[in-house]
PDB file of C-alpha atoms in Angstrom:
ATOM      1  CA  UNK A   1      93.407  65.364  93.045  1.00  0.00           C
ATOM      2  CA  UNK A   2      93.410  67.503  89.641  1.00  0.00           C
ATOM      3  CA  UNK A   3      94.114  71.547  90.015  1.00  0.00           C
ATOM      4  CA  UNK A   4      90.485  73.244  90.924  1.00  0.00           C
ATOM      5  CA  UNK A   5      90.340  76.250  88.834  1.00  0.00           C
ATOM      6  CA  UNK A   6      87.091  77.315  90.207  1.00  0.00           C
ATOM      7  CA  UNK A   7      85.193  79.890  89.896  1.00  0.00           C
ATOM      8  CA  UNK A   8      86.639  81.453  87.346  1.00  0.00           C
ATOM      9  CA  UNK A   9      88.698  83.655  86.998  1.00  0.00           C
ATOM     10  CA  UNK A  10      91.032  81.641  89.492  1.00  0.00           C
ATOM     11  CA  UNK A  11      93.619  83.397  91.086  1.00  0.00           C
ATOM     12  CA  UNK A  12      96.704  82.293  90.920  1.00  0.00           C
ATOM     13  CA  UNK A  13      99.603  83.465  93.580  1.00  0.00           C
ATOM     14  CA  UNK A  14     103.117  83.454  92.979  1.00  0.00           C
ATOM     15  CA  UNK A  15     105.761  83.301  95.974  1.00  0.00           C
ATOM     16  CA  UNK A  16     109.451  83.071  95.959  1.00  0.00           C
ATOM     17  CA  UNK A  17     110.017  80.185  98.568  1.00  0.00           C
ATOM     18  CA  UNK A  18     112.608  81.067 101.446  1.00  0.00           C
ATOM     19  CA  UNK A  19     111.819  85.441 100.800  1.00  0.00           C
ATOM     20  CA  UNK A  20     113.150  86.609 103.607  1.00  0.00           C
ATOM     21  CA  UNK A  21     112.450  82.723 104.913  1.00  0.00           C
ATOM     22  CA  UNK A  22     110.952  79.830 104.759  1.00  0.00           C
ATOM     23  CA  UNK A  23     107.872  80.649 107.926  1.00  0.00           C
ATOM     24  CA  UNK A  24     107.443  84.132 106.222  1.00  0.00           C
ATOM     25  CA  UNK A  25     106.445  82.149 103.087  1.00  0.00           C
ATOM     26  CA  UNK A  26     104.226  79.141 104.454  1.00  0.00           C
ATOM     27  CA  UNK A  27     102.479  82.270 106.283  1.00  0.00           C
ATOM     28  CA  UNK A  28     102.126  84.529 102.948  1.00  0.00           C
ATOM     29  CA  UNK A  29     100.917  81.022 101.346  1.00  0.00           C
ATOM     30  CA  UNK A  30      98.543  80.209 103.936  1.00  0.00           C
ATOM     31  CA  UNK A  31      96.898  84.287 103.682  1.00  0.00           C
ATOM     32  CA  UNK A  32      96.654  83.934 100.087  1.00  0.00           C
ATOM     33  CA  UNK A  33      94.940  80.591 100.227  1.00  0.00           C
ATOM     34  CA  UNK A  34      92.607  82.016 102.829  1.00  0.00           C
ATOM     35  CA  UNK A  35      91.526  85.197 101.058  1.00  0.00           C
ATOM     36  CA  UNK A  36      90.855  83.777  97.749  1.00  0.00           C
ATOM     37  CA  UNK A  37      93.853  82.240  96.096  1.00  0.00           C
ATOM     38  CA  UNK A  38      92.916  78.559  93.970  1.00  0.00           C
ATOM     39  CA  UNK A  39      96.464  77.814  93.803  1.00  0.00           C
ATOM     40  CA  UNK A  40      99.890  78.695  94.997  1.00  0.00           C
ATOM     41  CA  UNK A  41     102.896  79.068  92.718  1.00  0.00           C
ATOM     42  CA  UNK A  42     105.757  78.003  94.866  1.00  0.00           C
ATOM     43  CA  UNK A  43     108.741  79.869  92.833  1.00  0.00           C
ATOM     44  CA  UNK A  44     112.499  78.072  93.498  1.00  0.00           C
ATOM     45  CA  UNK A  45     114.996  80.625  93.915  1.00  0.00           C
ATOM     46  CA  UNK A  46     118.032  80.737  91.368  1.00  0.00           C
ATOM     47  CA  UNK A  47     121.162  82.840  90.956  1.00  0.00           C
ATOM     48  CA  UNK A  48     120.279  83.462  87.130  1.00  0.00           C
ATOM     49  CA  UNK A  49     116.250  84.147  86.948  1.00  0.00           C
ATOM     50  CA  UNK A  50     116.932  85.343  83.407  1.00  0.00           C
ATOM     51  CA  UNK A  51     112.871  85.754  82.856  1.00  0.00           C
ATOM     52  CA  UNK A  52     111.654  87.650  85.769  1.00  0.00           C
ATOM     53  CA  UNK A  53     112.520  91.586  86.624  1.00  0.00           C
ATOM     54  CA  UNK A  54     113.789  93.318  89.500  1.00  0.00           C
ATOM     55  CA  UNK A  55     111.352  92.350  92.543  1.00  0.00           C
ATOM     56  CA  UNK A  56     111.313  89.255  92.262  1.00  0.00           C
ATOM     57  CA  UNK A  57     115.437  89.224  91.483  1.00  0.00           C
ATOM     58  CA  UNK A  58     115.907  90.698  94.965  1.00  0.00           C
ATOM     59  CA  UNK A  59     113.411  87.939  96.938  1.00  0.00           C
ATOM     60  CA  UNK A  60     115.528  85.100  94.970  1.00  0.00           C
ATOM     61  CA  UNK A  61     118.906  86.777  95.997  1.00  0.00           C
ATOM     62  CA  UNK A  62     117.504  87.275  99.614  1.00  0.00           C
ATOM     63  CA  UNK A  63     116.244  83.475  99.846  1.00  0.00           C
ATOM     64  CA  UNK A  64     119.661  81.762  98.385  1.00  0.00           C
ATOM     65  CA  UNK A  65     121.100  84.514 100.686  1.00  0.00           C
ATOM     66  CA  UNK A  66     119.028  82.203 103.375  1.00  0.00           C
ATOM     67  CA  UNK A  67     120.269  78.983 101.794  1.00  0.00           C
ATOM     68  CA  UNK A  68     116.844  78.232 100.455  1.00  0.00           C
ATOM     69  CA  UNK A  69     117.054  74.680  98.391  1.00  0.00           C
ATOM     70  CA  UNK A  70     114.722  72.501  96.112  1.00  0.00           C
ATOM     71  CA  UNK A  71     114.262  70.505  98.944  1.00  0.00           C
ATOM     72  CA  UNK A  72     113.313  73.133 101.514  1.00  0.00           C
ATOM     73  CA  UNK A  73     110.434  73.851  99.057  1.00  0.00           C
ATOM     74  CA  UNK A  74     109.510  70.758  98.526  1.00  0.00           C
ATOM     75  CA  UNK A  75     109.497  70.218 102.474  1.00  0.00           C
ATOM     76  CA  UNK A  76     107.011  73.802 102.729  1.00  0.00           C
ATOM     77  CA  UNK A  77     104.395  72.316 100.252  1.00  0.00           C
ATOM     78  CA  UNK A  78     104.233  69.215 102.608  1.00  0.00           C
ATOM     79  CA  UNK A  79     103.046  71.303 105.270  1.00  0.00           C
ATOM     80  CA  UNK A  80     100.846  73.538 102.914  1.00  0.00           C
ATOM     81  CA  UNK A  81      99.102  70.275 101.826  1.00  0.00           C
ATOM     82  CA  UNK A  82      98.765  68.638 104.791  1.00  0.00           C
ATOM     83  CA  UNK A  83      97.423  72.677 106.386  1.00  0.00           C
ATOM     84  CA  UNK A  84      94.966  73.523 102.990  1.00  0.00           C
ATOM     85  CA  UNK A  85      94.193  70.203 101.475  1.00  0.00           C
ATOM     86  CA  UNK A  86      91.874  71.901  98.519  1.00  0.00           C
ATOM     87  CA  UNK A  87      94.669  74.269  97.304  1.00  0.00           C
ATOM     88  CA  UNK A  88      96.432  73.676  94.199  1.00  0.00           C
ATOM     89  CA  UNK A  89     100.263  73.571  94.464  1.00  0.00           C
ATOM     90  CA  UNK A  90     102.545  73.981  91.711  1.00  0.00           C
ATOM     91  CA  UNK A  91     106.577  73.879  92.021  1.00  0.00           C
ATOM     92  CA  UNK A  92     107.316  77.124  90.020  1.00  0.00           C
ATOM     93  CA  UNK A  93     111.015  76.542  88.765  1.00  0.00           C
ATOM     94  CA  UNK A  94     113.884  76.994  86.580  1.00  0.00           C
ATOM     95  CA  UNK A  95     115.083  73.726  85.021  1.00  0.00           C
ATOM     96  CA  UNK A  96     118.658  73.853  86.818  1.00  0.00           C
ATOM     97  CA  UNK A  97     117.825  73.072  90.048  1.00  0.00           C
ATOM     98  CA  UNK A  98     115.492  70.304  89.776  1.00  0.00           C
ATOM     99  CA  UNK A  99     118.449  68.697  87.353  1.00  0.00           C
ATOM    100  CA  UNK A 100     120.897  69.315  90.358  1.00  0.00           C
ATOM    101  CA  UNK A 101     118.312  67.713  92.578  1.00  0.00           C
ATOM    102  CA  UNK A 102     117.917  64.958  90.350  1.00  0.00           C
ATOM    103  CA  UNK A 103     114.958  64.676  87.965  1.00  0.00           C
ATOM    104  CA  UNK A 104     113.400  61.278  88.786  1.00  0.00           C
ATOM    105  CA  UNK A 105     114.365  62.357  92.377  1.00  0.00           C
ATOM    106  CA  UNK A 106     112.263  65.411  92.291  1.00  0.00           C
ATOM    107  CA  UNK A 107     108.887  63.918  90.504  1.00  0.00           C
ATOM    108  CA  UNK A 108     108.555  61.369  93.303  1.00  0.00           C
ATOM    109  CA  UNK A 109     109.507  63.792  95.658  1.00  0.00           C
ATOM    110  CA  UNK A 110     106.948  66.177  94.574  1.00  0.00           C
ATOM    111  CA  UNK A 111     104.493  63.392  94.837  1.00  0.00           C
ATOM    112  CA  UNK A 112     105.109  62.494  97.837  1.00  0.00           C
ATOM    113  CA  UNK A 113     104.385  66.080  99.024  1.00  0.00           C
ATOM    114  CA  UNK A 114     101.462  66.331  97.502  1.00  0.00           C
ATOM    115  CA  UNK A 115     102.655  69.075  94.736  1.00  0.00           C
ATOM    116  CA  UNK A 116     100.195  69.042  91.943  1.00  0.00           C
ATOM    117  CA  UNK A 117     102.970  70.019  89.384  1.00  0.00           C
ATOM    118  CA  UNK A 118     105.338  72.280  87.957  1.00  0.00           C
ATOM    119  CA  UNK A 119     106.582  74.818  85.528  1.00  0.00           C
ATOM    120  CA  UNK A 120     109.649  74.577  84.673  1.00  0.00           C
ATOM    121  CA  UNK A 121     110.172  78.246  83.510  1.00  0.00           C
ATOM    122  CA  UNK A 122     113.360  77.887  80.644  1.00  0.00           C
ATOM    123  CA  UNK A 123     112.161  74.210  79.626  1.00  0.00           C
ATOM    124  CA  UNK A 124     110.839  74.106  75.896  1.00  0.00           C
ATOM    125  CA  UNK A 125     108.663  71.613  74.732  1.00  0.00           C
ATOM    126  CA  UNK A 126     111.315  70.258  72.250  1.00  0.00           C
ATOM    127  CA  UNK A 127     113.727  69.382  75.212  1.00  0.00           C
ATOM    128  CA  UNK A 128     110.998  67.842  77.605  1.00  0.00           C
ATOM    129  CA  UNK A 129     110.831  64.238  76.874  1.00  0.00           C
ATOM    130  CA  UNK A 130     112.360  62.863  79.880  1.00  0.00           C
ATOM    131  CA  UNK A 131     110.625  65.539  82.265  1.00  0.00           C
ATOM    132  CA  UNK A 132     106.984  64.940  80.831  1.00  0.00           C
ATOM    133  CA  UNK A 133     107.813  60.534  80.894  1.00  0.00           C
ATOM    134  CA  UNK A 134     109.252  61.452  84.885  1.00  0.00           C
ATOM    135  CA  UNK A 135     106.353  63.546  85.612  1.00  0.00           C
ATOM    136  CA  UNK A 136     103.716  61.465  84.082  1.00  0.00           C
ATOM    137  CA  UNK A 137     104.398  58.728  85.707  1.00  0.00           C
ATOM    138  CA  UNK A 138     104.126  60.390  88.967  1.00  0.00           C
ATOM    139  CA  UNK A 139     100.497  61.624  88.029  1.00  0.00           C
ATOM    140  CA  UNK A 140     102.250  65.275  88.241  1.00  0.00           C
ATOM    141  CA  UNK A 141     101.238  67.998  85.567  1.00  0.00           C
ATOM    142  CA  UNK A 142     102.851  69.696  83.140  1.00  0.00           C
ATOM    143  CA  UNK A 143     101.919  73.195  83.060  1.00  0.00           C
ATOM    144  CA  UNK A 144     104.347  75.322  80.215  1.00  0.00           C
ATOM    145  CA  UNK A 145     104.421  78.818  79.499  1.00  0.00           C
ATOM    146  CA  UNK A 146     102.922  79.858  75.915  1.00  0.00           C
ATOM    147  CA  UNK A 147     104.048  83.350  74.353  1.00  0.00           C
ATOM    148  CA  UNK A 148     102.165  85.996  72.221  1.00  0.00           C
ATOM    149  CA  UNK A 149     105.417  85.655  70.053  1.00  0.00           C
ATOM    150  CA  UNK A 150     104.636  81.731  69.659  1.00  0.00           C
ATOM    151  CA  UNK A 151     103.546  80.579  66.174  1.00  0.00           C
ATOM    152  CA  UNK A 152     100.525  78.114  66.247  1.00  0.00           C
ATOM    153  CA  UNK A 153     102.504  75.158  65.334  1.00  0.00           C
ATOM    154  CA  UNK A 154     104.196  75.576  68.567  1.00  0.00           C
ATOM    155  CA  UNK A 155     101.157  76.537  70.744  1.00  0.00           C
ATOM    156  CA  UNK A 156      99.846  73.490  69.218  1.00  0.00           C
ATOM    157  CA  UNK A 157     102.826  71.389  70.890  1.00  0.00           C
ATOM    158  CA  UNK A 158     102.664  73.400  74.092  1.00  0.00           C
ATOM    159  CA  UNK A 159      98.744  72.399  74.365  1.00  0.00           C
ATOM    160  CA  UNK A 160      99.477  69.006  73.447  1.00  0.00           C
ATOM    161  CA  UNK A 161     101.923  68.988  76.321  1.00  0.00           C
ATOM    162  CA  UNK A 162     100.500  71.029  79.300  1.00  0.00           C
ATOM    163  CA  UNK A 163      98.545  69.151  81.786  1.00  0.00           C
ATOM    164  CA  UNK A 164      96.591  71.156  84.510  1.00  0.00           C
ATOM    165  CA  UNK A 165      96.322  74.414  82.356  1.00  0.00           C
ATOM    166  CA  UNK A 166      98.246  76.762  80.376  1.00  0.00           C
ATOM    167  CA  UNK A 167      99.931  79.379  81.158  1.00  0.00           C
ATOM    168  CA  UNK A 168      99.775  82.402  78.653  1.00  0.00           C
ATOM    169  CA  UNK A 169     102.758  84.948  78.798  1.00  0.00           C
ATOM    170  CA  UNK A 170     100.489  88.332  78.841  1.00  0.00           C
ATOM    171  CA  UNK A 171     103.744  90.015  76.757  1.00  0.00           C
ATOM    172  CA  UNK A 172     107.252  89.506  75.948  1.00  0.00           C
ATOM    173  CA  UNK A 173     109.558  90.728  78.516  1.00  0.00           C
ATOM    174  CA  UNK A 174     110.580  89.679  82.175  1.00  0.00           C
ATOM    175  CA  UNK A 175     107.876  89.265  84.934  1.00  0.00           C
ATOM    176  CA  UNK A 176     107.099  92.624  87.375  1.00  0.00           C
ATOM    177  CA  UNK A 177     103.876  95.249  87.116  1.00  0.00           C
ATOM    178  CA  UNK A 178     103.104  97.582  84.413  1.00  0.00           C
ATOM    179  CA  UNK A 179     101.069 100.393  84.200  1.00  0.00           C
ATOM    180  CA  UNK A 180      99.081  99.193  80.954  1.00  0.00           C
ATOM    181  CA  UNK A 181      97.954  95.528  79.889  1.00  0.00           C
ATOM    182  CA  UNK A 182      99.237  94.646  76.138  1.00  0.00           C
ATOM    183  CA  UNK A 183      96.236  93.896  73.984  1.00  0.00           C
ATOM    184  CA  UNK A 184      98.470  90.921  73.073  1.00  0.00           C
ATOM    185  CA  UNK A 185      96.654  88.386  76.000  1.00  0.00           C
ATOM    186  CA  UNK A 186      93.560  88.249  74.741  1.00  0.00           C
ATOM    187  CA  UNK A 187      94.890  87.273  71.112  1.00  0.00           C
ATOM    188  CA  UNK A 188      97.060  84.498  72.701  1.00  0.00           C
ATOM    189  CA  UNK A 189      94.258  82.733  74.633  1.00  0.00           C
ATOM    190  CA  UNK A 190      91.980  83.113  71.645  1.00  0.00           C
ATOM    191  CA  UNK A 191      94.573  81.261  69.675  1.00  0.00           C
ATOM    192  CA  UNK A 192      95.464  78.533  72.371  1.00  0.00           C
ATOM    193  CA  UNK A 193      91.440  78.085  72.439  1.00  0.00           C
ATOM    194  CA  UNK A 194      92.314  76.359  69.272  1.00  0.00           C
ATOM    195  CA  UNK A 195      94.063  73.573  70.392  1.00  0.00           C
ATOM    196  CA  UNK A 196      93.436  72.786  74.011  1.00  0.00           C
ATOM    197  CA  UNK A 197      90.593  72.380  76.595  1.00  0.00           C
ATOM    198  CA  UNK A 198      92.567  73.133  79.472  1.00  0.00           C
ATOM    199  CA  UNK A 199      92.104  76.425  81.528  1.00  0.00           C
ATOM    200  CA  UNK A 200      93.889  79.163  80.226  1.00  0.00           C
ATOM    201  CA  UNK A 201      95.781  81.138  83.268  1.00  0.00           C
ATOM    202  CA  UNK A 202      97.113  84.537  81.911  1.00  0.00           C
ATOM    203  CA  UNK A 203      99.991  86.105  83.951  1.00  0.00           C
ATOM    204  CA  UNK A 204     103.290  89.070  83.779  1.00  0.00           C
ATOM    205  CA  UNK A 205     102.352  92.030  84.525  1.00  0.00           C
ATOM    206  CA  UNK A 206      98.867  91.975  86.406  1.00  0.00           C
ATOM    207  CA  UNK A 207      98.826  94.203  89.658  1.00  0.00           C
ATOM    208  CA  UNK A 208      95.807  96.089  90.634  1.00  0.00           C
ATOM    209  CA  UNK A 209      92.162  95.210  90.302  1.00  0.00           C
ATOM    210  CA  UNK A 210      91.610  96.910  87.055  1.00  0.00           C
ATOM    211  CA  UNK A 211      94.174  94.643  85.529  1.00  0.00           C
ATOM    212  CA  UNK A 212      92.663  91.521  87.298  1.00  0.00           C
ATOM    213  CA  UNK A 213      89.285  92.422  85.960  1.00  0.00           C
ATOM    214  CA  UNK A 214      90.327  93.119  82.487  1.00  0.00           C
ATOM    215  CA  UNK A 215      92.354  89.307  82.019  1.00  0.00           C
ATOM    216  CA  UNK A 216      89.542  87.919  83.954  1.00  0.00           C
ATOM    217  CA  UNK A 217      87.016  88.369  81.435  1.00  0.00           C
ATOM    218  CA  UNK A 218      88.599  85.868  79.069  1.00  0.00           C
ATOM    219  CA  UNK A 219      91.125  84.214  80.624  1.00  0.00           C
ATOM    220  CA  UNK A 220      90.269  80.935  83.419  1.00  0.00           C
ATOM    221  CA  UNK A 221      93.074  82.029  85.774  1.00  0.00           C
ATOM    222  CA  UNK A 222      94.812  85.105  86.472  1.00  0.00           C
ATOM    223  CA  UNK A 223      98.702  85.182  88.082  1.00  0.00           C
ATOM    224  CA  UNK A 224     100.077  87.635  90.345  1.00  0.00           C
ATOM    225  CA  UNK A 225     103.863  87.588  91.281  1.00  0.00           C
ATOM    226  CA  UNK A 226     105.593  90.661  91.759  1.00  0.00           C
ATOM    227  CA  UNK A 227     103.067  92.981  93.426  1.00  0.00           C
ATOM    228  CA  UNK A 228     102.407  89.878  95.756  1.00  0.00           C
ATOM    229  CA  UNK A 229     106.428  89.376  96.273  1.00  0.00           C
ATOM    230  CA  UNK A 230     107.122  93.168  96.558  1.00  0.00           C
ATOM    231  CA  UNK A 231     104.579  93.115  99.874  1.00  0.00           C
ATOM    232  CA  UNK A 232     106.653  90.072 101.116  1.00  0.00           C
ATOM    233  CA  UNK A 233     109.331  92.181 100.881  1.00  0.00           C
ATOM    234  CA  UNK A 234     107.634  95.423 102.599  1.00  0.00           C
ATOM    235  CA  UNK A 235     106.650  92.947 105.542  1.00  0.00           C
ATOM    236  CA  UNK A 236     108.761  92.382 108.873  1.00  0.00           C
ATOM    237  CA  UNK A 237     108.078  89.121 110.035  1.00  0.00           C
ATOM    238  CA  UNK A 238     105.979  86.206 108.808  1.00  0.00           C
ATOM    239  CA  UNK A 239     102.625  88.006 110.704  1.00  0.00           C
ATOM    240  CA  UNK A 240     103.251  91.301 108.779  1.00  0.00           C
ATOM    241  CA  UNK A 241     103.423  89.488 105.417  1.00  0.00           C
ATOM    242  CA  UNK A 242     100.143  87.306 106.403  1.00  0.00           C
ATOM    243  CA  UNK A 243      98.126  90.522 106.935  1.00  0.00           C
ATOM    244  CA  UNK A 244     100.200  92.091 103.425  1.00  0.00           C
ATOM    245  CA  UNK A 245      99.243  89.468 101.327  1.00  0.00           C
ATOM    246  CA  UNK A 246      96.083  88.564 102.311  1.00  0.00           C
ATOM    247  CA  UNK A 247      95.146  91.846 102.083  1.00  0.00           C
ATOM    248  CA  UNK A 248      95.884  92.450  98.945  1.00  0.00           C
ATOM    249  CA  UNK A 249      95.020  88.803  97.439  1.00  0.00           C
ATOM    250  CA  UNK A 250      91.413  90.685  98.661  1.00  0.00           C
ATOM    251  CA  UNK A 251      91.703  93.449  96.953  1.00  0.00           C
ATOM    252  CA  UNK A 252      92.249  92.163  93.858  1.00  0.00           C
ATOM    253  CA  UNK A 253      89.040  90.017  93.916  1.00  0.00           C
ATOM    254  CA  UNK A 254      86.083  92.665  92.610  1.00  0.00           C
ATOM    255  CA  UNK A 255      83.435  92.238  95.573  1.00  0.00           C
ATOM    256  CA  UNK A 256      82.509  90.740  98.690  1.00  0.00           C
ATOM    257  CA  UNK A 257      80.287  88.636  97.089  1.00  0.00           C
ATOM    258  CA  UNK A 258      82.772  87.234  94.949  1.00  0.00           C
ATOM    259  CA  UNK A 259      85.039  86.677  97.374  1.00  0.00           C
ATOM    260  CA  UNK A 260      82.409  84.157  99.179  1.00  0.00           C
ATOM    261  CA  UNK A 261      82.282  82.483  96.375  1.00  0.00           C
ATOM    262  CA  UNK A 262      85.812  81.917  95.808  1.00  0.00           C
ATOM    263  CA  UNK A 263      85.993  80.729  99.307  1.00  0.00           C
ATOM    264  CA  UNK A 264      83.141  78.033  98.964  1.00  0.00           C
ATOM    265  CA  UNK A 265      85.390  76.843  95.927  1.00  0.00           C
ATOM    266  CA  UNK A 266      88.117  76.318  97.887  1.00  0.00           C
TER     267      UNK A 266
END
């Protein structure tokens, strides 16, 4: 079934699998779904997340802490599929652990879980010839991160190769919330426009409504990870997180009446 990014703007949740465990994540998963959220981001925690900033740093430490693997979060999207059929699931990952897992391995494990794709955070187009022939053939897409820093020849490549949508960096820099969106995201879809039909999901940085609002109004899809991680991280068991991110998933959608009709789309 192809990612629903409907109505727009989608949101997009991101969740560091195994943070403090892996039942305190399916449950944080499950709230977001519930409250609003078109598709989960199920992030793979590694010792050197080079491109994200302090939050969600600590939930990585805290899950390898917990001996969170590959195949622990390949196991939670089975469940997530089989609980929220409609949800969009994407393995959120750097490209070391899905080598140590095995590549041809992973895609038809993936499949088999019912993962829609993956983002493989630190994997450039140039290098992804195997990985997109692998995933391909497993009917899995190929979503890949697009900077404001990108010239067009290579946001040209990076449309030609995404599958499922796009995601847009909103700035340069390591994931985590600011106080101010950079002007810089609205440029950068503008330009992807160009060269691809896919939805355009916008994400770093976005934490309160305001922000939410602002990206939503020209961007398909809007991703929240570390304001969404750092209330995982507040929580105290799996029922505590549930309420915490569902909660806020709420918050950040404008009004009740929009929030029906993100659930009808689900």
């Amino acid at each position: 079934m192809p990612l629903n990014l409907s109505p727009r703007p989608a949101f997009v949740a991101y969740l560091t699998c195994g943070d403090p465990d892996l039942a305190t994540t399916r449950a944080a998963a499950l709230a977001a779904i519930d409250a609003g959220a078109a598709v989960i981001e199920l992030g793979v925690p590694f010792s050197d997340p080079v491109a994200d900033g302090p939050v969600i740093q600590r939930a990585s430490h805290r899950a390898l802490e917990r001996g969170t693997t590959l195949g622990d979060v390949l196991r939670l999207a089975r469940e997530l599929r089989h609980d929220r059929p409609a949800a969009g699931l994407i393995v959120f990952s750097y490209f070391n652990p899905v080598l140590r897992f095995g590549l041809e391995r992973f895609c038809k494990a993936a499949a088999r879980a019912g993962v829609d794709g993956a983002l493989i955070t630190d994997l450039t187009v140039e290098e992804a010839g195997d990985y997109l022939r692998q995933m391909r053939s497993r009917n899995l897409a190929t979503v890949f991160l697009a900077a404001p820093t990108s010239s067009d020849a290579r946001l040209h490549r990076i449309a030609k190769a995404s599958t499922g949508f796009v995601y847009a960096v909103s700035r340069t820099g390591v994931t985590g919330a600011r106080r101010s969106l950079s002007g810089a995201a609205r440029q950068l879809v503008a330009r992807l426009r160009r060269y691809t039909d896919l939805p355009i999901a916008v994400g770093f940085g976005i934490s309160t409504p305001k922000q939410f609002r602002a990206v939503g109004r020209f961007a398909d899809a809007v991703v929240v990870g570390s304001s969404i991680v750092e209330r995982v991280e507040r929580s105290h068991s799996p029922e505590s997180a549930s309420r915490a991110v569902g909660g806020w998933v709420r918050s950040l959608l404008r009004t009740p009446a929009e929030f029906a009709q993100r659930r009808r789309g689900i």
